[in-house]
PDB file of C-alpha atoms in Angstrom:
ATOM      1  CA  UNK A   1      12.571  -6.000  14.924  1.00  0.00           C
ATOM      2  CA  UNK A   2       9.072  -5.522  13.520  1.00  0.00           C
ATOM      3  CA  UNK A   3       6.448  -4.363  16.001  1.00  0.00           C
ATOM      4  CA  UNK A   4       2.734  -4.239  15.179  1.00  0.00           C
ATOM      5  CA  UNK A   5       0.335  -2.110  17.208  1.00  0.00           C
ATOM      6  CA  UNK A   6      -3.437  -2.015  16.973  1.00  0.00           C
ATOM      7  CA  UNK A   7      -5.584   0.810  18.243  1.00  0.00           C
ATOM      8  CA  UNK A   8      -8.050   0.815  19.873  1.00  0.00           C
ATOM      9  CA  UNK A   9      -7.680  -2.326  21.984  1.00  0.00           C
ATOM     10  CA  UNK A  10     -11.465  -2.528  22.300  1.00  0.00           C
ATOM     11  CA  UNK A  11     -14.371  -0.861  20.572  1.00  0.00           C
ATOM     12  CA  UNK A  12     -18.100  -1.022  21.236  1.00  0.00           C
ATOM     13  CA  UNK A  13     -20.531   0.381  18.671  1.00  0.00           C
ATOM     14  CA  UNK A  14     -24.264   0.236  17.951  1.00  0.00           C
ATOM     15  CA  UNK A  15     -25.457  -1.852  15.039  1.00  0.00           C
ATOM     16  CA  UNK A  16     -25.364  -0.090  11.687  1.00  0.00           C
ATOM     17  CA  UNK A  17     -22.415   2.143  12.464  1.00  0.00           C
ATOM     18  CA  UNK A  18     -19.425   2.409  10.135  1.00  0.00           C
ATOM     19  CA  UNK A  19     -16.120   1.936  11.917  1.00  0.00           C
ATOM     20  CA  UNK A  20     -12.364   2.002  11.410  1.00  0.00           C
ATOM     21  CA  UNK A  21      -9.745  -0.218  13.024  1.00  0.00           C
ATOM     22  CA  UNK A  22      -6.131   0.865  12.959  1.00  0.00           C
ATOM     23  CA  UNK A  23      -2.885  -1.033  12.600  1.00  0.00           C
ATOM     24  CA  UNK A  24       0.629   0.403  12.614  1.00  0.00           C
ATOM     25  CA  UNK A  25       3.969  -1.282  12.041  1.00  0.00           C
ATOM     26  CA  UNK A  26       7.497  -0.080  12.688  1.00  0.00           C
ATOM     27  CA  UNK A  27       9.369  -1.484   9.665  1.00  0.00           C
ATOM     28  CA  UNK A  28       7.885  -0.397   6.338  1.00  0.00           C
ATOM     29  CA  UNK A  29       9.790  -3.076   4.394  1.00  0.00           C
ATOM     30  CA  UNK A  30       6.868  -5.474   4.252  1.00  0.00           C
ATOM     31  CA  UNK A  31       5.828  -8.041   1.668  1.00  0.00           C
ATOM     32  CA  UNK A  32       2.158  -8.006   2.497  1.00  0.00           C
ATOM     33  CA  UNK A  33      -0.337  -7.349   5.276  1.00  0.00           C
ATOM     34  CA  UNK A  34      -3.239  -9.556   6.306  1.00  0.00           C
ATOM     35  CA  UNK A  35      -6.310  -8.803   8.370  1.00  0.00           C
ATOM     36  CA  UNK A  36      -7.841 -11.680  10.326  1.00  0.00           C
ATOM     37  CA  UNK A  37     -10.879 -12.215  12.453  1.00  0.00           C
ATOM     38  CA  UNK A  38     -10.718 -14.360  15.605  1.00  0.00           C
ATOM     39  CA  UNK A  39     -13.811 -15.520  17.460  1.00  0.00           C
ATOM     40  CA  UNK A  40     -13.422 -16.455  21.161  1.00  0.00           C
ATOM     41  CA  UNK A  41     -11.499 -19.701  21.572  1.00  0.00           C
ATOM     42  CA  UNK A  42     -11.368 -20.224  17.809  1.00  0.00           C
ATOM     43  CA  UNK A  43      -8.898 -20.071  14.971  1.00  0.00           C
ATOM     44  CA  UNK A  44      -8.073 -17.162  12.704  1.00  0.00           C
ATOM     45  CA  UNK A  45     -10.155 -16.427   9.624  1.00  0.00           C
ATOM     46  CA  UNK A  46      -8.393 -14.494   6.890  1.00  0.00           C
ATOM     47  CA  UNK A  47     -10.381 -11.452   5.788  1.00  0.00           C
ATOM     48  CA  UNK A  48      -8.157  -9.512   3.402  1.00  0.00           C
ATOM     49  CA  UNK A  49      -4.592  -9.507   2.160  1.00  0.00           C
ATOM     50  CA  UNK A  50      -2.939  -6.389   0.769  1.00  0.00           C
ATOM     51  CA  UNK A  51       0.285  -6.759  -1.156  1.00  0.00           C
ATOM     52  CA  UNK A  52       3.014  -4.205  -0.506  1.00  0.00           C
ATOM     53  CA  UNK A  53       2.436  -2.611  -3.923  1.00  0.00           C
ATOM     54  CA  UNK A  54      -1.296  -2.160  -3.355  1.00  0.00           C
ATOM     55  CA  UNK A  55      -3.192   0.660  -1.667  1.00  0.00           C
ATOM     56  CA  UNK A  56      -6.426  -1.102  -0.779  1.00  0.00           C
ATOM     57  CA  UNK A  57      -8.500  -4.250  -0.982  1.00  0.00           C
ATOM     58  CA  UNK A  58     -12.243  -4.715  -0.653  1.00  0.00           C
ATOM     59  CA  UNK A  59     -14.406  -7.675   0.261  1.00  0.00           C
ATOM     60  CA  UNK A  60     -18.094  -7.070   0.779  1.00  0.00           C
ATOM     61  CA  UNK A  61     -18.538  -4.589   3.642  1.00  0.00           C
ATOM     62  CA  UNK A  62     -14.815  -4.632   4.429  1.00  0.00           C
ATOM     63  CA  UNK A  63     -12.203  -2.313   2.978  1.00  0.00           C
ATOM     64  CA  UNK A  64      -8.565  -2.398   3.992  1.00  0.00           C
ATOM     65  CA  UNK A  65      -6.062   0.282   3.066  1.00  0.00           C
ATOM     66  CA  UNK A  66      -2.291   0.319   3.269  1.00  0.00           C
ATOM     67  CA  UNK A  67       0.126   3.244   3.526  1.00  0.00           C
ATOM     68  CA  UNK A  68       3.424   1.418   3.569  1.00  0.00           C
ATOM     69  CA  UNK A  69       5.657   4.471   3.816  1.00  0.00           C
ATOM     70  CA  UNK A  70       3.968   5.640   7.003  1.00  0.00           C
ATOM     71  CA  UNK A  71       3.600   2.129   8.395  1.00  0.00           C
ATOM     72  CA  UNK A  72      -0.194   2.167   8.661  1.00  0.00           C
ATOM     73  CA  UNK A  73      -3.191   0.117   7.628  1.00  0.00           C
ATOM     74  CA  UNK A  74      -6.865   0.589   8.363  1.00  0.00           C
ATOM     75  CA  UNK A  75      -9.772  -1.810   8.212  1.00  0.00           C
ATOM     76  CA  UNK A  76     -13.077  -0.119   7.452  1.00  0.00           C
ATOM     77  CA  UNK A  77     -16.268  -2.013   8.288  1.00  0.00           C
ATOM     78  CA  UNK A  78     -19.438  -0.601   6.795  1.00  0.00           C
ATOM     79  CA  UNK A  79     -22.895  -0.974   8.327  1.00  0.00           C
ATOM     80  CA  UNK A  80     -21.695  -3.098  11.239  1.00  0.00           C
ATOM     81  CA  UNK A  81     -23.783  -6.073  12.433  1.00  0.00           C
ATOM     82  CA  UNK A  82     -23.801  -8.028  15.714  1.00  0.00           C
ATOM     83  CA  UNK A  83     -22.231 -10.943  13.812  1.00  0.00           C
ATOM     84  CA  UNK A  84     -19.161  -8.768  13.224  1.00  0.00           C
ATOM     85  CA  UNK A  85     -18.363  -8.975  16.947  1.00  0.00           C
ATOM     86  CA  UNK A  86     -14.925 -10.590  17.231  1.00  0.00           C
ATOM     87  CA  UNK A  87     -11.268  -9.729  17.681  1.00  0.00           C
ATOM     88  CA  UNK A  88      -9.651  -8.317  14.543  1.00  0.00           C
ATOM     89  CA  UNK A  89      -5.959  -8.983  14.063  1.00  0.00           C
ATOM     90  CA  UNK A  90      -3.501  -7.346  11.730  1.00  0.00           C
ATOM     91  CA  UNK A  91      -0.350  -9.208  10.649  1.00  0.00           C
ATOM     92  CA  UNK A  92       2.587  -8.202   8.467  1.00  0.00           C
ATOM     93  CA  UNK A  93       5.010 -10.364   6.522  1.00  0.00           C
ATOM     94  CA  UNK A  94       8.531  -9.008   6.103  1.00  0.00           C
ATOM     95  CA  UNK A  95       9.949  -8.019   2.736  1.00  0.00           C
ATOM     96  CA  UNK A  96      12.277 -10.118   0.642  1.00  0.00           C
ATOM     97  CA  UNK A  97      10.016 -12.994  -0.231  1.00  0.00           C
ATOM     98  CA  UNK A  98      11.995 -15.668   1.564  1.00  0.00           C
ATOM     99  CA  UNK A  99      10.714 -14.751   5.015  1.00  0.00           C
ATOM    100  CA  UNK A 100       7.332 -16.260   5.678  1.00  0.00           C
ATOM    101  CA  UNK A 101       6.590 -15.430   9.284  1.00  0.00           C
ATOM    102  CA  UNK A 102       3.676 -13.183  10.092  1.00  0.00           C
ATOM    103  CA  UNK A 103       4.106 -10.679  12.932  1.00  0.00           C
ATOM    104  CA  UNK A 104       0.801 -10.003  14.639  1.00  0.00           C
ATOM    105  CA  UNK A 105      -0.675  -7.152  16.570  1.00  0.00           C
ATOM    106  CA  UNK A 106      -2.590  -7.825  19.745  1.00  0.00           C
ATOM    107  CA  UNK A 107      -5.909  -7.133  18.071  1.00  0.00           C
ATOM    108  CA  UNK A 108      -8.972  -4.948  18.479  1.00  0.00           C
ATOM    109  CA  UNK A 109     -11.926  -6.507  20.298  1.00  0.00           C
ATOM    110  CA  UNK A 110     -15.043  -5.299  18.513  1.00  0.00           C
ATOM    111  CA  UNK A 111     -18.499  -5.513  20.042  1.00  0.00           C
ATOM    112  CA  UNK A 112     -21.482  -4.538  17.902  1.00  0.00           C
ATOM    113  CA  UNK A 113     -24.585  -4.025  20.002  1.00  0.00           C
ATOM    114  CA  UNK A 114     -28.044  -4.765  18.556  1.00  0.00           C
TER     115      UNK A 114
ATOM    116  CA  UNK B   1     -14.418 -24.813   0.983  1.00  0.00           C
ATOM    117  CA  UNK B   2     -11.148 -26.561   1.926  1.00  0.00           C
ATOM    118  CA  UNK B   3      -9.977 -25.993   5.490  1.00  0.00           C
ATOM    119  CA  UNK B   4      -6.966 -26.661   7.654  1.00  0.00           C
ATOM    120  CA  UNK B   5      -7.878 -29.185  10.329  1.00  0.00           C
ATOM    121  CA  UNK B   6      -6.122 -29.872  13.634  1.00  0.00           C
ATOM    122  CA  UNK B   7      -6.308 -32.662  16.199  1.00  0.00           C
ATOM    123  CA  UNK B   8      -6.819 -32.879  19.070  1.00  0.00           C
ATOM    124  CA  UNK B   9      -8.781 -29.732  19.873  1.00  0.00           C
ATOM    125  CA  UNK B  10      -7.581 -29.884  23.473  1.00  0.00           C
ATOM    126  CA  UNK B  11      -4.604 -31.754  24.949  1.00  0.00           C
ATOM    127  CA  UNK B  12      -3.771 -31.957  28.632  1.00  0.00           C
ATOM    128  CA  UNK B  13      -0.360 -33.301  29.606  1.00  0.00           C
ATOM    129  CA  UNK B  14       1.999 -33.481  32.544  1.00  0.00           C
ATOM    130  CA  UNK B  15       5.166 -31.412  32.605  1.00  0.00           C
ATOM    131  CA  UNK B  16       8.044 -33.324  31.041  1.00  0.00           C
ATOM    132  CA  UNK B  17       5.861 -35.423  28.765  1.00  0.00           C
ATOM    133  CA  UNK B  18       6.097 -35.453  24.992  1.00  0.00           C
ATOM    134  CA  UNK B  19       3.168 -34.244  22.913  1.00  0.00           C
ATOM    135  CA  UNK B  20       2.456 -34.385  19.201  1.00  0.00           C
ATOM    136  CA  UNK B  21       0.032 -31.943  17.667  1.00  0.00           C
ATOM    137  CA  UNK B  22      -1.401 -32.889  14.309  1.00  0.00           C
ATOM    138  CA  UNK B  23      -2.530 -30.848  11.352  1.00  0.00           C
ATOM    139  CA  UNK B  24      -3.916 -31.601   7.917  1.00  0.00           C
ATOM    140  CA  UNK B  25      -3.140 -28.619   5.657  1.00  0.00           C
ATOM    141  CA  UNK B  26      -5.228 -27.707   2.631  1.00  0.00           C
ATOM    142  CA  UNK B  27      -4.451 -30.323  -0.002  1.00  0.00           C
ATOM    143  CA  UNK B  28      -2.785 -28.263  -2.762  1.00  0.00           C
ATOM    144  CA  UNK B  29      -0.774 -26.075  -0.381  1.00  0.00           C
ATOM    145  CA  UNK B  30       2.999 -26.339  -0.296  1.00  0.00           C
ATOM    146  CA  UNK B  31       3.978 -24.130   2.667  1.00  0.00           C
ATOM    147  CA  UNK B  32       3.164 -25.025   6.259  1.00  0.00           C
ATOM    148  CA  UNK B  33       3.470 -23.110   9.488  1.00  0.00           C
ATOM    149  CA  UNK B  34       3.014 -23.375  13.239  1.00  0.00           C
ATOM    150  CA  UNK B  35       2.098 -20.418  15.431  1.00  0.00           C
ATOM    151  CA  UNK B  36       1.128 -20.232  19.075  1.00  0.00           C
ATOM    152  CA  UNK B  37      -0.906 -17.873  21.204  1.00  0.00           C
ATOM    153  CA  UNK B  38      -0.453 -17.775  24.956  1.00  0.00           C
ATOM    154  CA  UNK B  39      -3.650 -16.690  26.660  1.00  0.00           C
ATOM    155  CA  UNK B  40      -4.088 -12.934  26.417  1.00  0.00           C
ATOM    156  CA  UNK B  41      -1.000 -12.446  24.253  1.00  0.00           C
ATOM    157  CA  UNK B  42      -0.196 -11.979  20.593  1.00  0.00           C
ATOM    158  CA  UNK B  43      -0.073 -14.790  18.069  1.00  0.00           C
ATOM    159  CA  UNK B  44       3.613 -15.739  17.667  1.00  0.00           C
ATOM    160  CA  UNK B  45       5.355 -17.457  14.772  1.00  0.00           C
ATOM    161  CA  UNK B  46       7.158 -20.715  15.517  1.00  0.00           C
ATOM    162  CA  UNK B  47       8.265 -22.289  12.250  1.00  0.00           C
ATOM    163  CA  UNK B  48       7.702 -22.504   8.516  1.00  0.00           C
ATOM    164  CA  UNK B  49       8.228 -25.661   6.453  1.00  0.00           C
ATOM    165  CA  UNK B  50       8.596 -26.172   2.708  1.00  0.00           C
ATOM    166  CA  UNK B  51       9.860 -28.981   0.544  1.00  0.00           C
ATOM    167  CA  UNK B  52      10.347 -31.223   3.574  1.00  0.00           C
ATOM    168  CA  UNK B  53      12.594 -28.874   5.453  1.00  0.00           C
ATOM    169  CA  UNK B  54      12.381 -25.954   7.842  1.00  0.00           C
ATOM    170  CA  UNK B  55      12.628 -22.677   5.930  1.00  0.00           C
ATOM    171  CA  UNK B  56      12.454 -20.337   8.906  1.00  0.00           C
ATOM    172  CA  UNK B  57      12.122 -20.616  12.681  1.00  0.00           C
ATOM    173  CA  UNK B  58      11.807 -18.240  15.593  1.00  0.00           C
ATOM    174  CA  UNK B  59      13.855 -18.094  18.768  1.00  0.00           C
ATOM    175  CA  UNK B  60      10.959 -19.868  20.529  1.00  0.00           C
ATOM    176  CA  UNK B  61      11.486 -22.938  18.344  1.00  0.00           C
ATOM    177  CA  UNK B  62      14.368 -24.474  20.265  1.00  0.00           C
ATOM    178  CA  UNK B  63      15.641 -28.054  20.434  1.00  0.00           C
ATOM    179  CA  UNK B  64      12.534 -29.145  22.326  1.00  0.00           C
ATOM    180  CA  UNK B  65      10.437 -28.568  19.217  1.00  0.00           C
ATOM    181  CA  UNK B  66      10.422 -30.453  15.953  1.00  0.00           C
ATOM    182  CA  UNK B  67       8.180 -30.642  12.899  1.00  0.00           C
ATOM    183  CA  UNK B  68       7.563 -33.387  10.423  1.00  0.00           C
ATOM    184  CA  UNK B  69       5.489 -34.180   7.384  1.00  0.00           C
ATOM    185  CA  UNK B  70       5.263 -37.948   7.834  1.00  0.00           C
ATOM    186  CA  UNK B  71       3.067 -38.541   4.785  1.00  0.00           C
ATOM    187  CA  UNK B  72       1.378 -36.613   1.999  1.00  0.00           C
ATOM    188  CA  UNK B  73      -1.323 -35.111   4.159  1.00  0.00           C
ATOM    189  CA  UNK B  74      -0.226 -34.636   7.775  1.00  0.00           C
ATOM    190  CA  UNK B  75       2.027 -32.021   9.340  1.00  0.00           C
ATOM    191  CA  UNK B  76       3.010 -32.455  12.982  1.00  0.00           C
ATOM    192  CA  UNK B  77       4.560 -30.425  15.777  1.00  0.00           C
ATOM    193  CA  UNK B  78       6.325 -32.362  18.511  1.00  0.00           C
ATOM    194  CA  UNK B  79       7.311 -30.943  21.872  1.00  0.00           C
ATOM    195  CA  UNK B  80       9.758 -33.355  23.487  1.00  0.00           C
ATOM    196  CA  UNK B  81       9.581 -32.402  27.148  1.00  0.00           C
ATOM    197  CA  UNK B  82       6.760 -30.010  27.870  1.00  0.00           C
ATOM    198  CA  UNK B  83       7.106 -27.112  30.290  1.00  0.00           C
ATOM    199  CA  UNK B  84       4.404 -25.143  32.057  1.00  0.00           C
ATOM    200  CA  UNK B  85       5.132 -22.175  29.792  1.00  0.00           C
ATOM    201  CA  UNK B  86       4.306 -24.265  26.712  1.00  0.00           C
ATOM    202  CA  UNK B  87       0.637 -23.989  27.647  1.00  0.00           C
ATOM    203  CA  UNK B  88      -0.943 -22.118  24.758  1.00  0.00           C
ATOM    204  CA  UNK B  89      -3.183 -22.429  21.722  1.00  0.00           C
ATOM    205  CA  UNK B  90      -1.188 -23.848  18.829  1.00  0.00           C
ATOM    206  CA  UNK B  91      -2.282 -22.962  15.315  1.00  0.00           C
ATOM    207  CA  UNK B  92      -1.281 -24.702  12.134  1.00  0.00           C
ATOM    208  CA  UNK B  93      -1.463 -22.743   8.879  1.00  0.00           C
ATOM    209  CA  UNK B  94      -0.808 -23.443   5.226  1.00  0.00           C
ATOM    210  CA  UNK B  95      -0.431 -21.471   2.019  1.00  0.00           C
ATOM    211  CA  UNK B  96      -0.103 -22.182  -1.672  1.00  0.00           C
ATOM    212  CA  UNK B  97       3.004 -20.517  -2.985  1.00  0.00           C
ATOM    213  CA  UNK B  98       4.804 -18.283  -0.515  1.00  0.00           C
ATOM    214  CA  UNK B  99       4.437 -15.379  -2.960  1.00  0.00           C
ATOM    215  CA  UNK B 100       3.361 -11.787  -2.429  1.00  0.00           C
ATOM    216  CA  UNK B 101      -0.356 -12.565  -2.818  1.00  0.00           C
ATOM    217  CA  UNK B 102      -0.098 -15.687  -0.698  1.00  0.00           C
ATOM    218  CA  UNK B 103      -2.704 -15.921   2.064  1.00  0.00           C
ATOM    219  CA  UNK B 104      -1.937 -18.072   5.096  1.00  0.00           C
ATOM    220  CA  UNK B 105      -4.974 -20.102   6.125  1.00  0.00           C
ATOM    221  CA  UNK B 106      -5.212 -21.087   9.767  1.00  0.00           C
ATOM    222  CA  UNK B 107      -6.708 -24.112  11.454  1.00  0.00           C
ATOM    223  CA  UNK B 108      -8.970 -23.985  14.530  1.00  0.00           C
ATOM    224  CA  UNK B 109      -6.094 -24.628  16.916  1.00  0.00           C
ATOM    225  CA  UNK B 110      -5.117 -27.119  19.599  1.00  0.00           C
ATOM    226  CA  UNK B 111      -5.285 -25.887  23.156  1.00  0.00           C
ATOM    227  CA  UNK B 112      -2.339 -27.397  25.048  1.00  0.00           C
ATOM    228  CA  UNK B 113      -2.492 -27.387  28.822  1.00  0.00           C
ATOM    229  CA  UNK B 114       0.648 -28.452  30.698  1.00  0.00           C
ATOM    230  CA  UNK B 115       0.114 -29.327  34.361  1.00  0.00           C
TER     231      UNK B 115
END
């Protein structure tokens, strides 16, 4: 059974700092991995998707990497801003193509202080 | 930019009552999903739906749950006889193709409170 773990559970940084959020998963047979952002009481906003054959994806100040064989992904946020404060979730989709469910980690609560 | 929408945003019901949660997926998407998040816990998969049938479901999705696409735009989740432990945020999601590059887009959620 796939398990997804995110470390740290919470992170507080001053504005402008670069930071890394970690995600690990127990079964390396994944189809893809998605990073989401969740604001309090709100839905999930997709940030980046990395296919199993890819090593990284970039969108603006965000860069996500994937090391499938070791079961790890990182989300790098450059020059953090107070508006980046949210919970960041990592989710993996199992391999095979006919399984659609995403398995989520519990998230990292990020606070960026002005 | 197209979005997944969900109604109502908050539903309060008595234990044992039936509830229907509604979703309008993004218009050109073909795959639809329901997830839930109990307060303080992980987001959990419930069911996926394609071509008017369930393609995958979790152990949570028992006989009390059902899904339907009653017309070309709506996708619903019905809970027949709600229990206290069904209290959660329910998210609808949709995606285009189900392929390797397929992003699942989530709606804002319906908070279900069972009293």
